[in-house]
C-alpha positions as semicolon CSV with decimal commas, in nm:
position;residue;x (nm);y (nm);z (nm)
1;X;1,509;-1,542;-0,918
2;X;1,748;-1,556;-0,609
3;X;1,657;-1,410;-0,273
4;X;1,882;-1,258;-0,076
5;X;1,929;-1,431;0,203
6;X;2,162;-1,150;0,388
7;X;1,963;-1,005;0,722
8;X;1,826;-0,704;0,730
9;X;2,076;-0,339;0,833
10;X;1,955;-0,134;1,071
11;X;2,126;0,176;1,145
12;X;2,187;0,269;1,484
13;X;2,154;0,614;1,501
14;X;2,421;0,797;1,744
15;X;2,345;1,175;1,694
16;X;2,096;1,402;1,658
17;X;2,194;1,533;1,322
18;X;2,107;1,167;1,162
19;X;1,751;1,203;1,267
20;X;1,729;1,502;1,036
21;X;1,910;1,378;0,786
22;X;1,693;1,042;0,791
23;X;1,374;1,282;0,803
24;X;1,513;1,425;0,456
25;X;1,630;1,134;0,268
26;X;1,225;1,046;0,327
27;X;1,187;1,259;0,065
28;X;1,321;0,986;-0,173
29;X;1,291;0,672;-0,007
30;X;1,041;0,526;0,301
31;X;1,217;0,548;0,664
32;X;1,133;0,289;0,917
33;X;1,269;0,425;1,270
34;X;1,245;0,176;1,573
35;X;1,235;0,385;1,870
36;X;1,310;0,175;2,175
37;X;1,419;0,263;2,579
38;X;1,792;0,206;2,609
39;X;1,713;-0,060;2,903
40;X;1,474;-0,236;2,624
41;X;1,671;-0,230;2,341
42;X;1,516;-0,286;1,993
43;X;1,260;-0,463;1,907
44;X;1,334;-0,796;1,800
45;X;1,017;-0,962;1,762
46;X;0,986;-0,728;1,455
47;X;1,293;-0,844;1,311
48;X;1,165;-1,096;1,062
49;X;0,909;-0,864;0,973
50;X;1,174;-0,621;0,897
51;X;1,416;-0,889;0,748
52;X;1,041;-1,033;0,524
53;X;1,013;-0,662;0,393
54;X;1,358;-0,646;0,325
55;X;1,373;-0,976;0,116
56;X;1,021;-0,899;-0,074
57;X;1,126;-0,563;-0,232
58;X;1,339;-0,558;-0,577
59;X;1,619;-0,293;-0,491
60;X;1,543;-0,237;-0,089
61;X;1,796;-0,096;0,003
62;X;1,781;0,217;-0,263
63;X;1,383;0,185;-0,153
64;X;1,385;0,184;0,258
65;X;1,615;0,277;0,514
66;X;1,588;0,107;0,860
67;X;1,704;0,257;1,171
68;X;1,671;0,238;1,510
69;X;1,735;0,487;1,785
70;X;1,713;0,552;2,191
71;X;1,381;0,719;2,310
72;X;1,599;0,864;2,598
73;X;1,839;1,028;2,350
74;X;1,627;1,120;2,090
75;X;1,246;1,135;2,212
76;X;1,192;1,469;2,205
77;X;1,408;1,543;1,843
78;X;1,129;1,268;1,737
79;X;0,840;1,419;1,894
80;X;0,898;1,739;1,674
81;X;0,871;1,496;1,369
82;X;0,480;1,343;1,444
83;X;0,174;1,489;1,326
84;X;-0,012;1,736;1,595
85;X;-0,287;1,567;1,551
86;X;-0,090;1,257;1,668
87;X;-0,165;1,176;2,034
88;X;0,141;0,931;2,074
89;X;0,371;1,069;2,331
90;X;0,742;0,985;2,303
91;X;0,827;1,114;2,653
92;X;0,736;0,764;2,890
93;X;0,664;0,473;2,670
94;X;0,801;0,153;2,851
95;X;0,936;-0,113;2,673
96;X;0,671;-0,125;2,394
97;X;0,830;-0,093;2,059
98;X;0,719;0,181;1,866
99;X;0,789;0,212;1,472
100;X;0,793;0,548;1,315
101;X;0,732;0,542;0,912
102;X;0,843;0,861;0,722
103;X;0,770;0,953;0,376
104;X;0,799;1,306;0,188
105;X;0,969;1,450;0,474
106;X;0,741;1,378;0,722
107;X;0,584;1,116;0,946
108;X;0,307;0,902;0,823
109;X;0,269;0,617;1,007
110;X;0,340;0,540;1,425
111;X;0,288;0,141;1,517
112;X;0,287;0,107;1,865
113;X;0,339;-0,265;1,965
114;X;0,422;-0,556;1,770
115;X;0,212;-0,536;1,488
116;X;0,361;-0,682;1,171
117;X;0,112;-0,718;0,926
118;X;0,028;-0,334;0,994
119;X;0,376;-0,253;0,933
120;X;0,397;-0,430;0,597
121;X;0,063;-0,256;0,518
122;X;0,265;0,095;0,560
123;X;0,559;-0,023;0,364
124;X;0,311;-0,183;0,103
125;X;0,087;0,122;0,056
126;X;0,395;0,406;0,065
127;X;0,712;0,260;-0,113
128;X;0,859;0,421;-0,373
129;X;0,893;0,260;-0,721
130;X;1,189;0,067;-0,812
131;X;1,390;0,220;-1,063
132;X;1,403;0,035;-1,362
133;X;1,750;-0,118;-1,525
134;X;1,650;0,126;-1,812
135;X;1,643;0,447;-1,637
């Protein structure tokens, strides 16, 4: 079987409507949000991560969404999204990447750092199924 050997696409989000709307289409498909500082950019020592999960997953891109949005710009929008019980605070974070994993409409998973193999443990545990050619 061929692998596709295009890189991962990772949305940059621009407005604060696409948050929502990524928050929704959750309901159907996993969401992986890099939230980054605007002076950090995003994170690129999770790119091959993102580009492995990408490549090991018949029909990603009907499966997971990537994007990737400013903490300045959206932080607080974000915030709104995370558990209560969460104790991860979007408001000063540094340059430390932080991943935000949505599922169902909601958030299930925050990876602060670089942390790959927890990452593909998320994705792993909380994709949805392909659909099959038959369906």
């Amino acid at each position: 079987m061929a692998k596709n050997s295009s890189s991962v696409n990772v949305e940059v989000v621009e407005d604060a409507e696409r948050i929502a709307a990524l928050v929704e289409e959750s309901q159907t498909k996993l969401v992986i949000i890099d939230v980054h500082a605007t002076w950090c950019g995003p994170c690129e020592a999770l790119k091959p991560t993102l580009n492995k999960i990408a490549l090991d997953y018949t029909q990603s891109k009907e499966r997971i969404t990537f994007a990737s949005c400013a903490i300045d710009k959206f932080g607080s929008q974000l915030q709104e999204t995370l558990p209560s019980e969460t104790n991860l605070s979007l408001e000063k974070n540094g340059c430390l990447p932080i991943m935000l994993v949505y599922r169902f409409g909601s958030c299930i998973g925050t990876l602060v750092g670089v942390d790959g193999p927890a990452l593909q443990g998320l994705v792993e545990i909380n994709i949805p199924q392909a659909v099959s050619a038959a369906e």
